[in-house]
JSON list of C-alpha atoms in Angstrom, two decimals:
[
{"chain": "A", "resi": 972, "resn": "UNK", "atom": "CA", "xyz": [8.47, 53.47, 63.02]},
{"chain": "A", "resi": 973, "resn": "UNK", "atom": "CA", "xyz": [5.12, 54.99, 64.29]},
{"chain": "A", "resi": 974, "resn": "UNK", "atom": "CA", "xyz": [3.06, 56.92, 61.75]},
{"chain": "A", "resi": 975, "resn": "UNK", "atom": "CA", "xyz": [3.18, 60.80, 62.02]},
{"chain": "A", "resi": 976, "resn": "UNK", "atom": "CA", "xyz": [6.21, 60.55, 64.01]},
{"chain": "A", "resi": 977, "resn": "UNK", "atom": "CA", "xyz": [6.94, 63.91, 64.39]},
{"chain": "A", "resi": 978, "resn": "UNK", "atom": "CA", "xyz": [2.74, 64.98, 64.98]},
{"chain": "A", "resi": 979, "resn": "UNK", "atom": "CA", "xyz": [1.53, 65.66, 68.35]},
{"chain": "A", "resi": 980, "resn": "UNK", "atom": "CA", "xyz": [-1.96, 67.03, 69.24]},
{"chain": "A", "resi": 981, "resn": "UNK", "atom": "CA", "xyz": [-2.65, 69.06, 72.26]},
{"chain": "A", "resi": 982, "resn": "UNK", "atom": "CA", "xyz": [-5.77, 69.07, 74.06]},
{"chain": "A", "resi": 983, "resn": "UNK", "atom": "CA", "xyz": [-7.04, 72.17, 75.60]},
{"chain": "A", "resi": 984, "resn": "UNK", "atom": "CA", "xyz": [-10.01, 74.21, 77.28]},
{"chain": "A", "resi": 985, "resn": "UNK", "atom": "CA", "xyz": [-12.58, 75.33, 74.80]},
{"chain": "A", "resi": 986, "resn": "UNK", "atom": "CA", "xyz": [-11.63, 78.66, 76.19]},
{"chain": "A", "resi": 987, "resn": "UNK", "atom": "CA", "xyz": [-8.65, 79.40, 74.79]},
{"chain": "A", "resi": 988, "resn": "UNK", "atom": "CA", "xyz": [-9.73, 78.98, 71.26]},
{"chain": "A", "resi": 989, "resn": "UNK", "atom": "CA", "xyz": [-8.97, 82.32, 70.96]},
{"chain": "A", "resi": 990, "resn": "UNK", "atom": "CA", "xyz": [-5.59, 82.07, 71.49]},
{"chain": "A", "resi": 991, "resn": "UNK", "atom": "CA", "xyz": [-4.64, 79.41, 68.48]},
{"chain": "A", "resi": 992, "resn": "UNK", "atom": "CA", "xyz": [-2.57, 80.96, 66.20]},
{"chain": "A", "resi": 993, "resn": "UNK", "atom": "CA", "xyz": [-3.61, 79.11, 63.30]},
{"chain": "A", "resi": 994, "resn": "UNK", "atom": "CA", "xyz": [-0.73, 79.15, 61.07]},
{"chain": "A", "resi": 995, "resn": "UNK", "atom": "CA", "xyz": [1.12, 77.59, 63.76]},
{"chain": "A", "resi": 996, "resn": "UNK", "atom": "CA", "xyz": [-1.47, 74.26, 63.89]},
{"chain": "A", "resi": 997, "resn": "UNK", "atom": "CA", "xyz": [-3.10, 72.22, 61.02]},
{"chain": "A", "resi": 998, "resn": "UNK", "atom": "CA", "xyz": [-6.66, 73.12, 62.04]},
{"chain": "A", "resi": 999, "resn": "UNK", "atom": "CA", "xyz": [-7.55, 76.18, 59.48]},
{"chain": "A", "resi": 1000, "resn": "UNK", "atom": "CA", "xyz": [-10.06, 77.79, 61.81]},
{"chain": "A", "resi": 1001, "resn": "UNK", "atom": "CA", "xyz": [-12.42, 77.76, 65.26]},
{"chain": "A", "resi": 1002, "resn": "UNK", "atom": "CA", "xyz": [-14.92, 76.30, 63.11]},
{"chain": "A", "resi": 1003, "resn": "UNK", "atom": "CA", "xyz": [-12.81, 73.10, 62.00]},
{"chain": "A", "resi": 1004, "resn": "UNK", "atom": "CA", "xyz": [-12.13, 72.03, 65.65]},
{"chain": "A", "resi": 1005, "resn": "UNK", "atom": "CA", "xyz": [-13.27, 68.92, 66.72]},
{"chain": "A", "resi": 1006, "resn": "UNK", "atom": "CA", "xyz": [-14.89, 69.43, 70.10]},
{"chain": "A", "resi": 1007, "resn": "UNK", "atom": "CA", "xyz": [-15.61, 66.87, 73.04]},
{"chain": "A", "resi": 1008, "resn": "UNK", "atom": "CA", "xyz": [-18.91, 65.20, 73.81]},
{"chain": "A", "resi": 1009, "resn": "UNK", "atom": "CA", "xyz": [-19.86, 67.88, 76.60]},
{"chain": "A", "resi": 1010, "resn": "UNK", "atom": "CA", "xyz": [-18.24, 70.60, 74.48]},
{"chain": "A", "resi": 1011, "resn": "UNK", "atom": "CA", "xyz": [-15.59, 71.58, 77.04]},
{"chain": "A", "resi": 1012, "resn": "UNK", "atom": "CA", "xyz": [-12.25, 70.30, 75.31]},
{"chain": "A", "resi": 1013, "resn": "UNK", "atom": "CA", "xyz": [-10.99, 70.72, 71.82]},
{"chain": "A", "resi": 1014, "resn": "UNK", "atom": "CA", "xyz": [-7.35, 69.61, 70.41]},
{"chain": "A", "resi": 1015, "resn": "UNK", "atom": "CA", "xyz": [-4.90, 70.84, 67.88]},
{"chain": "A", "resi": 1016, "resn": "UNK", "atom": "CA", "xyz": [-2.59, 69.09, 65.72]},
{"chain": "A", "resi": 1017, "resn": "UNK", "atom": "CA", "xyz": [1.11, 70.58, 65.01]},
{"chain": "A", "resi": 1018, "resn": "UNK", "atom": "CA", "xyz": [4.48, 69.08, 63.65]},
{"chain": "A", "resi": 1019, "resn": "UNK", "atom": "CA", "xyz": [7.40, 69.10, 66.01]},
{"chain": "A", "resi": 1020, "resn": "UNK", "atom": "CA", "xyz": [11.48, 68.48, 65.23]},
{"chain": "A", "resi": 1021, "resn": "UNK", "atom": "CA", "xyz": [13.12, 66.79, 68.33]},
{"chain": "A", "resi": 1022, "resn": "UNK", "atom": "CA", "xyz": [16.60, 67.00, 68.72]},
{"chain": "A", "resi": 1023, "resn": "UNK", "atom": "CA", "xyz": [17.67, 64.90, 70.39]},
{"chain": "A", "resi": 1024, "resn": "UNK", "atom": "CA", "xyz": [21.50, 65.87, 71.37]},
{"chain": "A", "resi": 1025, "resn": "UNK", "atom": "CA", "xyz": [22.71, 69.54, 71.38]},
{"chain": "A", "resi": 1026, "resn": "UNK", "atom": "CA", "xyz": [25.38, 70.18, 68.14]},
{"chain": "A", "resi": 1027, "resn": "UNK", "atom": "CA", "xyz": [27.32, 73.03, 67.22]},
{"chain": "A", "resi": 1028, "resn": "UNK", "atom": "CA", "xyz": [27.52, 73.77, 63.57]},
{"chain": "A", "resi": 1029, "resn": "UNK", "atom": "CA", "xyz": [29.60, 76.34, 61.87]},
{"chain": "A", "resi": 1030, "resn": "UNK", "atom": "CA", "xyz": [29.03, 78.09, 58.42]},
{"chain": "A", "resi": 1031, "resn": "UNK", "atom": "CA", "xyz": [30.46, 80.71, 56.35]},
{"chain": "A", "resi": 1032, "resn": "UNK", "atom": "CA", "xyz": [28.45, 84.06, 56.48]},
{"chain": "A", "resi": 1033, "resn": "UNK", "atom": "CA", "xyz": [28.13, 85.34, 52.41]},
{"chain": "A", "resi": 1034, "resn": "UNK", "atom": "CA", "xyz": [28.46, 88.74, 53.62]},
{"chain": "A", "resi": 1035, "resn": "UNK", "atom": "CA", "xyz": [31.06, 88.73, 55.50]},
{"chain": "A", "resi": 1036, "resn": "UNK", "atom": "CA", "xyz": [33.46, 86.14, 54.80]},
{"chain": "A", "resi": 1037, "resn": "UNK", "atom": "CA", "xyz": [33.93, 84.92, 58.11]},
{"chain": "A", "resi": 1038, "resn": "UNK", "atom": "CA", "xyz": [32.54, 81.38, 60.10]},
{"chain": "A", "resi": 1039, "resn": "UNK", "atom": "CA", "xyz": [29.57, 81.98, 62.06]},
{"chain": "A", "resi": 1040, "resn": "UNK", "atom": "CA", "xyz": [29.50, 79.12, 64.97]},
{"chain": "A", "resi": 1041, "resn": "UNK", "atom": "CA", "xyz": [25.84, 78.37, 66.28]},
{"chain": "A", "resi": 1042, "resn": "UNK", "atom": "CA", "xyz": [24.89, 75.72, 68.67]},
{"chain": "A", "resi": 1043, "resn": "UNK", "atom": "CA", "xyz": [20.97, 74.15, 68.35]},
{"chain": "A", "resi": 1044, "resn": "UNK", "atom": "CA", "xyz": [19.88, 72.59, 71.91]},
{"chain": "A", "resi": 1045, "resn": "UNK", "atom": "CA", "xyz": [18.51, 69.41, 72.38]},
{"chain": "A", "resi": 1046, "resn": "UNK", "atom": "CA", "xyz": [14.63, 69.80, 72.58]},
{"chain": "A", "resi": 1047, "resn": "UNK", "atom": "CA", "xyz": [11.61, 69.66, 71.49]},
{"chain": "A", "resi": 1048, "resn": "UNK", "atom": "CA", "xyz": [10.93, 72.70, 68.64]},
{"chain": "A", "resi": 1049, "resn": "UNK", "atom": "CA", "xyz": [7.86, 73.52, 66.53]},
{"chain": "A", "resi": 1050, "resn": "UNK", "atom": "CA", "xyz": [5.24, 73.51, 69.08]},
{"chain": "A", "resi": 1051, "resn": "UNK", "atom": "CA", "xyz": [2.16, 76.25, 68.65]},
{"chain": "A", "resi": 1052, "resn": "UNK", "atom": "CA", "xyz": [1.93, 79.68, 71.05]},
{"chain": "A", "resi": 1053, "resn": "UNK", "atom": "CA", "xyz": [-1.02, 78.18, 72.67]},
{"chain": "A", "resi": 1054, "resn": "UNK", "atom": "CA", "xyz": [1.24, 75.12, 74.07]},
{"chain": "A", "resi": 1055, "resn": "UNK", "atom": "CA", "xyz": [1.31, 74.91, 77.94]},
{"chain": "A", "resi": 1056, "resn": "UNK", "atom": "CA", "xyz": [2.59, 72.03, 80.25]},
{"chain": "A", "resi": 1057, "resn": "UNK", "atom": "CA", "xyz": [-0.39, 72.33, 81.81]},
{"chain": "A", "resi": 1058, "resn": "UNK", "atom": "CA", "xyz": [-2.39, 70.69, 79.14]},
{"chain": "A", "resi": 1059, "resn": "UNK", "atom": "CA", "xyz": [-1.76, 66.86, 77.84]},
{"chain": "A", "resi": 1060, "resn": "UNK", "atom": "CA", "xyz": [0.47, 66.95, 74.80]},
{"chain": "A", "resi": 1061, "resn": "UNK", "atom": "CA", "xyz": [-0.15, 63.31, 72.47]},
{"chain": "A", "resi": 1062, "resn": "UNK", "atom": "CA", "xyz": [1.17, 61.36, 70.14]},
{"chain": "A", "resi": 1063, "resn": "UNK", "atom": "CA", "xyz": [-0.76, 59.48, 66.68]},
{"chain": "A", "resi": 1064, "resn": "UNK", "atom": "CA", "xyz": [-1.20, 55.81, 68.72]},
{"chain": "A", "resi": 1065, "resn": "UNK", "atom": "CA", "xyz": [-2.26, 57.87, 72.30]},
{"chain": "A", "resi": 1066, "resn": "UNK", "atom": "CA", "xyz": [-4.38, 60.85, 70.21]},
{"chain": "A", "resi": 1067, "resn": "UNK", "atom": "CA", "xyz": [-6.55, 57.58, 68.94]},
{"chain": "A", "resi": 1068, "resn": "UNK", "atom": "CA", "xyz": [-7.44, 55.90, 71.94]},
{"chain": "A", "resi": 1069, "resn": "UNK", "atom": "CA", "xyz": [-8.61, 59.28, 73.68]},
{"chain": "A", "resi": 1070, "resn": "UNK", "atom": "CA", "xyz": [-10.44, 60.15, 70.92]},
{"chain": "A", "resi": 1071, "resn": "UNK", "atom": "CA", "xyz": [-12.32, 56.53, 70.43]},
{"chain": "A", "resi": 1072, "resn": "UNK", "atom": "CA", "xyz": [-13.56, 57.38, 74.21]},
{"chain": "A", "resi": 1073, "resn": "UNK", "atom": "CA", "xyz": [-16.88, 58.54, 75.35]},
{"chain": "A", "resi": 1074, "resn": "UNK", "atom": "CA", "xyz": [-15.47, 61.41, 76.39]},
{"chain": "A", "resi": 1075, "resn": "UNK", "atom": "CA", "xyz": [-15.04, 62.36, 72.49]},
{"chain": "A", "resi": 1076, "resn": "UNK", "atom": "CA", "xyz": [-17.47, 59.50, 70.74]},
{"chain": "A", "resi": 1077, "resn": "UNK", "atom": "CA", "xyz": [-20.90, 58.76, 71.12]},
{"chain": "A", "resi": 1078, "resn": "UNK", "atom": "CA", "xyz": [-21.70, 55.19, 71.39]},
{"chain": "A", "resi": 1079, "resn": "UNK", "atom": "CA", "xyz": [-23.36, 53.54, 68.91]},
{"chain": "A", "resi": 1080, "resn": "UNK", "atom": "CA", "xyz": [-26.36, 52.47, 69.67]},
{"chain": "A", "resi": 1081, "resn": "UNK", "atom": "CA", "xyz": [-27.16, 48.55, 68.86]}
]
């Protein structure tokens, strides 16, 4: 089993910093984004529940008495308001080896 299983970060455009809802990410602020190298990309990190089959589950309403029947889909649940196909959605192992880049690490010089 990977670590942080149910993690995934989501790189995006500096320019929609503005639209994080931060409650919905682990980042606390603007400020405590990690940016890259040329200052044009920044990432969030979020925790998702994938299910993977759709189930129907019943349960007895206290008000009422009665069954309620609900059905969950299978998906993919949890994910911020900024989320968009259009950006690259990772996981821990993938998340590591982008950021160990030069695109978001300076080399160190010998």
């Amino acid at each position: 089993m990977s670590r942080f299983q149910n993690r995934r970060w989501l790189v995006i455009p500096i320019e929609k910093i503005d639209d994080i809802d931060f409650n919905q990410v682990h980042e606390s602020n603007a400020e405590s984004l990690r940016r890259s190298i040329d200052g044009a990309l920044t990432f969030v990190k979020y925790e998702v529940n994938i299910v993977e089959e759709t189930y129907t589950e019943t349960h007895l309403n206290p008000e009422t008495g009665e069954d309620e029947t609900s059905t969950i889909e299978a998906g993919v649940y949890g994910r911020p308001s900024v989320y968009s196909n259009e950006y690259t959605e990772y996981n821990h192992a993938d998340i590591l080896a982008l950021l160990a880049t030069e695109e978001w690490t300076n080399p160190i010089e010998q």
